[in-house]
CSV table of C-alpha atoms in Angstrom, one decimal:
chain,number,residue,atom,x,y,z
T,1054,MET,CA,25.4,-47.9,29.1
T,1055,ALA,CA,28.0,-47.8,26.4
T,1056,GLU,CA,26.1,-49.4,23.5
T,1057,GLU,CA,28.5,-48.6,20.8
T,1058,PRO,CA,29.4,-51.1,18.1
T,1059,GLN,CA,33.0,-51.2,19.4
T,1060,GLY,CA,33.0,-52.4,23.0
T,1061,ASP,CA,31.3,-54.7,25.4
T,1062,ALA,CA,28.0,-54.4,23.7
T,1063,ALA,CA,26.9,-58.0,24.6
T,1064,GLN,CA,26.9,-57.3,28.3
T,1065,ASP,CA,24.9,-54.1,27.8
T,1066,GLY,CA,22.5,-56.1,25.8
T,1067,ASP,CA,22.0,-58.5,28.7
T,1068,SER,CA,20.8,-55.7,30.9
T,1069,ALA,CA,18.2,-54.4,28.5
T,1070,HIS,CA,16.9,-57.6,27.0
T,1071,GLY,CA,17.8,-60.6,29.0
T,1072,HIS,CA,20.3,-62.0,26.5
T,1073,SER,CA,23.1,-61.0,24.2
T,1074,HIS,CA,23.2,-61.1,20.5
T,1075,ARG,CA,26.2,-62.5,18.9
T,1076,HIS,CA,25.9,-60.6,15.6
T,1077,ARG,CA,24.6,-57.3,17.0
T,1078,ASP,CA,27.5,-55.2,15.7
T,1079,GLN,CA,27.1,-56.8,12.2
T,1080,VAL,CA,23.4,-56.0,12.3
T,1081,VAL,CA,24.1,-52.4,13.3
T,1082,ALA,CA,26.6,-52.1,10.4
T,1083,ARG,CA,24.2,-53.6,7.9
T,1084,LEU,CA,21.4,-51.2,9.0
T,1085,ALA,CA,23.8,-48.2,8.7
T,1086,ARG,CA,24.6,-49.3,5.1
T,1087,ILE,CA,20.8,-49.7,4.4
T,1088,GLU,CA,20.2,-46.2,5.7
T,1089,GLY,CA,22.8,-44.9,3.3
T,1090,HIS,CA,21.3,-46.9,0.5
T,1091,VAL,CA,17.8,-45.4,1.1
T,1092,ARG,CA,19.4,-41.9,1.1
T,1093,SER,CA,21.0,-42.7,-2.3
T,1094,ILE,CA,17.7,-43.9,-3.7
T,1095,ARG,CA,16.1,-40.6,-2.6
T,1096,GLU,CA,18.9,-38.8,-4.4
T,1097,MET,CA,18.2,-40.9,-7.5
T,1098,VAL,CA,14.6,-39.9,-7.4
T,1099,LEU,CA,15.5,-36.2,-7.0
T,1100,ALA,CA,17.8,-36.6,-10.0
T,1101,SER,CA,14.9,-38.2,-12.0
T,1102,ARG,CA,16.8,-41.3,-12.6
T,1103,ASP,CA,15.2,-44.0,-14.7
T,1104,CYS,CA,12.3,-45.7,-12.8
T,1105,PRO,CA,13.4,-49.3,-13.4
T,1106,GLU,CA,16.8,-48.4,-11.9
T,1107,VAL,CA,15.2,-46.9,-8.9
T,1108,LEU,CA,12.9,-49.9,-8.5
T,1109,THR,CA,16.0,-52.2,-8.7
T,1110,GLN,CA,17.6,-50.3,-5.8
T,1111,ILE,CA,14.4,-50.4,-3.8
T,1112,ALA,CA,14.3,-54.2,-4.3
T,1113,ALA,CA,18.0,-54.4,-3.2
T,1114,VAL,CA,17.2,-52.5,0.0
T,1115,ARG,CA,14.2,-54.8,0.7
T,1116,ALA,CA,16.4,-57.8,0.2
T,1117,ALA,CA,19.1,-56.4,2.5
T,1118,LEU,CA,16.5,-55.7,5.2
T,1119,GLN,CA,15.2,-59.2,4.9
T,1120,SER,CA,18.8,-60.5,5.2
T,1121,ALA,CA,19.5,-58.4,8.3
T,1122,GLY,CA,16.2,-59.7,9.7
T,1123,LYS,CA,17.4,-63.3,9.2
T,1124,VAL,CA,20.5,-62.6,11.2
T,1125,ILE,CA,18.4,-61.0,14.0
T,1126,LEU,CA,16.2,-64.1,14.0
T,1127,GLU,CA,19.1,-66.4,14.1
T,1128,ASP,CA,20.6,-64.5,17.0
T,1129,HIS,CA,17.2,-64.6,18.7
T,1130,PHE,CA,17.0,-68.3,18.2
T,1131,GLU,CA,20.5,-68.9,19.5
T,1132,SER,CA,19.8,-66.9,22.6
T,1133,CYS,CA,16.3,-66.7,24.0
T,1134,ILE,CA,14.7,-69.6,22.2
T,1135,VAL,CA,17.5,-72.1,23.0
T,1136,SER,CA,17.5,-70.8,26.6
T,1137,ALA,CA,13.8,-71.5,26.9
T,1138,VAL,CA,14.3,-75.1,25.5
T,1139,GLU,CA,17.2,-75.6,27.9
T,1140,ARG,CA,15.0,-74.5,30.8
T,1141,GLY,CA,12.5,-77.2,29.6
T,1142,ASP,CA,10.1,-74.4,28.7
T,1143,HIS,CA,9.1,-75.8,25.2
T,1144,ALA,CA,5.9,-73.9,25.0
T,1145,THR,CA,7.7,-70.5,25.5
T,1146,ALA,CA,10.4,-71.5,23.0
T,1147,THR,CA,7.9,-72.5,20.4
T,1148,GLU,CA,5.8,-69.3,20.9
T,1149,GLU,CA,9.0,-67.1,20.8
T,1150,PHE,CA,10.1,-68.7,17.6
T,1151,LYS,CA,6.7,-68.5,15.9
T,1152,GLN,CA,6.2,-64.8,16.9
T,1153,ALA,CA,9.7,-63.8,15.6
T,1154,PHE,CA,9.4,-65.9,12.4
T,1155,SER,CA,6.0,-64.5,11.5
T,1156,LYS,CA,7.5,-61.0,11.5
T,1157,LEU,CA,10.0,-62.0,8.9
T,1158,ALA,CA,8.0,-64.3,6.7
T,1159,HIS,CA,6.1,-61.8,4.5
Q,787,MET,CA,6.5,-27.7,-13.9
Q,788,ALA,CA,7.2,-27.3,-10.2
Q,789,GLU,CA,7.9,-30.8,-9.0
Q,790,GLU,CA,10.8,-29.9,-6.7
Q,791,PRO,CA,10.5,-28.2,-3.3
Q,792,GLN,CA,13.7,-26.2,-3.9
Q,793,GLY,CA,14.8,-25.5,-7.4
Q,794,ASP,CA,14.5,-26.6,-11.0
Q,795,ALA,CA,15.2,-30.3,-10.5
Q,796,ALA,CA,12.1,-31.2,-12.5
Q,797,GLN,CA,13.6,-29.6,-15.6
Q,798,ASP,CA,16.8,-31.5,-14.9
Q,799,GLY,CA,14.7,-34.5,-14.4
Q,800,ASP,CA,13.2,-34.1,-17.8
Q,801,SER,CA,16.5,-33.9,-19.4
Q,802,ALA,CA,17.8,-36.9,-17.5
Q,803,HIS,CA,14.9,-39.2,-17.9
Q,804,GLY,CA,12.6,-37.9,-20.7
Q,805,HIS,CA,9.5,-37.5,-18.6
Q,806,SER,CA,8.2,-36.1,-15.3
Q,807,HIS,CA,6.8,-37.9,-12.4
Q,808,ARG,CA,3.6,-36.6,-10.9
Q,809,HIS,CA,4.3,-38.0,-7.4
Q,810,ARG,CA,8.0,-37.4,-7.2
Q,811,ASP,CA,7.8,-35.1,-4.1
Q,812,GLN,CA,5.6,-37.6,-2.4
Q,813,VAL,CA,8.1,-40.4,-3.2
Q,814,VAL,CA,11.0,-38.3,-1.9
Q,815,ALA,CA,9.2,-37.5,1.3
Q,816,ARG,CA,8.4,-41.2,1.8
Q,817,LEU,CA,12.0,-42.2,1.3
Q,818,ALA,CA,13.1,-39.6,3.8
Q,819,ARG,CA,10.7,-41.1,6.3
Q,820,ILE,CA,12.0,-44.6,5.5
Q,821,GLU,CA,15.6,-43.5,6.0
Q,822,GLY,CA,14.6,-42.1,9.5
Q,823,HIS,CA,12.8,-45.4,10.2
Q,824,VAL,CA,15.9,-47.4,9.4
Q,825,ARG,CA,18.0,-45.2,11.7
Q,826,SER,CA,15.5,-45.7,14.5
Q,827,ILE,CA,15.7,-49.5,14.0
Q,828,ARG,CA,19.5,-49.3,14.3
Q,829,GLU,CA,19.0,-47.4,17.5
Q,830,MET,CA,16.6,-50.2,18.7
Q,831,VAL,CA,19.3,-52.8,18.0
Q,832,LEU,CA,21.9,-50.8,19.8
Q,833,ALA,CA,19.6,-50.5,22.8
Q,834,SER,CA,19.1,-54.3,22.6
Q,835,ARG,CA,15.4,-54.0,22.2
Q,836,ASP,CA,13.4,-57.2,21.9
Q,837,CYS,CA,13.9,-59.1,18.6
Q,838,PRO,CA,10.3,-59.5,17.6
Q,839,GLU,CA,9.9,-55.7,18.0
Q,840,VAL,CA,12.9,-55.1,15.8
Q,841,LEU,CA,11.6,-57.6,13.3
Q,842,THR,CA,8.2,-55.9,13.3
Q,843,GLN,CA,9.9,-52.6,12.4
Q,844,ILE,CA,12.0,-54.2,9.7
Q,845,ALA,CA,8.8,-55.6,8.2
Q,846,ALA,CA,7.2,-52.1,8.4
Q,847,VAL,CA,10.1,-50.6,6.5
Q,848,ARG,CA,10.0,-53.3,3.8
Q,849,ALA,CA,6.2,-52.6,3.4
Q,850,ALA,CA,6.8,-48.9,3.1
Q,851,LEU,CA,9.5,-49.4,0.5
Q,852,GLN,CA,7.2,-51.7,-1.5
Q,853,SER,CA,4.5,-49.0,-1.2
Q,854,ALA,CA,6.9,-46.3,-2.4
Q,855,GLY,CA,7.9,-48.6,-5.3
Q,856,LYS,CA,4.2,-48.9,-6.3
Q,857,VAL,CA,3.9,-45.1,-6.5
Q,858,ILE,CA,7.0,-45.0,-8.7
Q,859,LEU,CA,5.7,-47.7,-10.9
Q,860,GLU,CA,2.3,-45.9,-11.3
Q,861,ASP,CA,4.1,-42.7,-12.2
Q,862,HIS,CA,6.3,-44.6,-14.6
Q,863,PHE,CA,3.2,-46.2,-16.2
Q,864,GLU,CA,1.4,-42.9,-16.4
Q,865,SER,CA,4.4,-41.2,-18.2
Q,866,CYS,CA,6.7,-43.4,-20.3
Q,867,ILE,CA,4.5,-46.4,-20.7
Q,868,VAL,CA,1.4,-44.5,-21.7
Q,869,SER,CA,3.5,-42.3,-24.0
Q,870,ALA,CA,4.9,-45.3,-25.8
Q,871,VAL,CA,1.3,-46.6,-26.3
Q,872,GLU,CA,0.2,-43.2,-27.6
Q,873,ARG,CA,3.1,-43.3,-30.1
Q,874,GLY,CA,1.8,-46.7,-31.2
Q,875,ASP,CA,4.9,-48.3,-29.8
Q,876,HIS,CA,3.2,-51.2,-28.1
Q,877,ALA,CA,6.2,-53.4,-27.9
Q,878,THR,CA,8.2,-50.8,-26.1
Q,879,ALA,CA,5.3,-50.1,-23.8
Q,880,THR,CA,4.9,-53.7,-22.9
Q,881,GLU,CA,8.6,-54.2,-22.4
Q,882,GLU,CA,8.9,-51.0,-20.2
Q,883,PHE,CA,6.0,-52.2,-18.1
Q,884,LYS,CA,7.4,-55.8,-17.7
Q,885,GLN,CA,10.8,-54.6,-16.8
Q,886,ALA,CA,9.6,-52.1,-14.2
Q,887,PHE,CA,7.0,-54.5,-12.7
Q,888,SER,CA,9.5,-57.4,-12.4
Q,889,LYS,CA,11.6,-55.2,-10.1
Q,890,LEU,CA,8.7,-54.7,-7.7
Q,891,ALA,CA,7.2,-58.1,-7.7
Q,892,HIS,CA,9.4,-60.0,-5.4
């Protein structure tokens, strides 16, 4: 499987997960930025930067993670949840949505 | 003071920030783990792992960041805020605490 950001990722996604994610490459790029942001916060702490500054950056990373999570949830909604509704499987659709949403909403 | 695994960063820290942080090494270690966790989430997305699973891991990283932030706030309280109170500078102490806490409380 060639699961790189550049390529036919959606098809690969199908094989592993049963559906594709429209914004997968965007999510991967966001997560890469978040990873770099966490690294830079670690460097701030090592450099004994001011605590409120460090806390501001931690809050920014938490917001960025929540934002990436929202994109994942939207993709999830657009793919498996909508598919379940289209199949007439409303119970599964509702359960899928509730499960995914509950992960994000705290 | 030996707050740094390798080197004299604590001294540098003092000069940069005016006080030391008792749990700095612990915070650095937590941030390193969080960075690795974010990387593993990116790999999950690339492998098209199930969305609720990915969202669970995102929530776990957000909680870990909040938890690291609390340790930073506690250290901050113990050092600059307490110092300000001891100097009789209650206004600065209160302002320092409010500023730092407001970063964490959302």
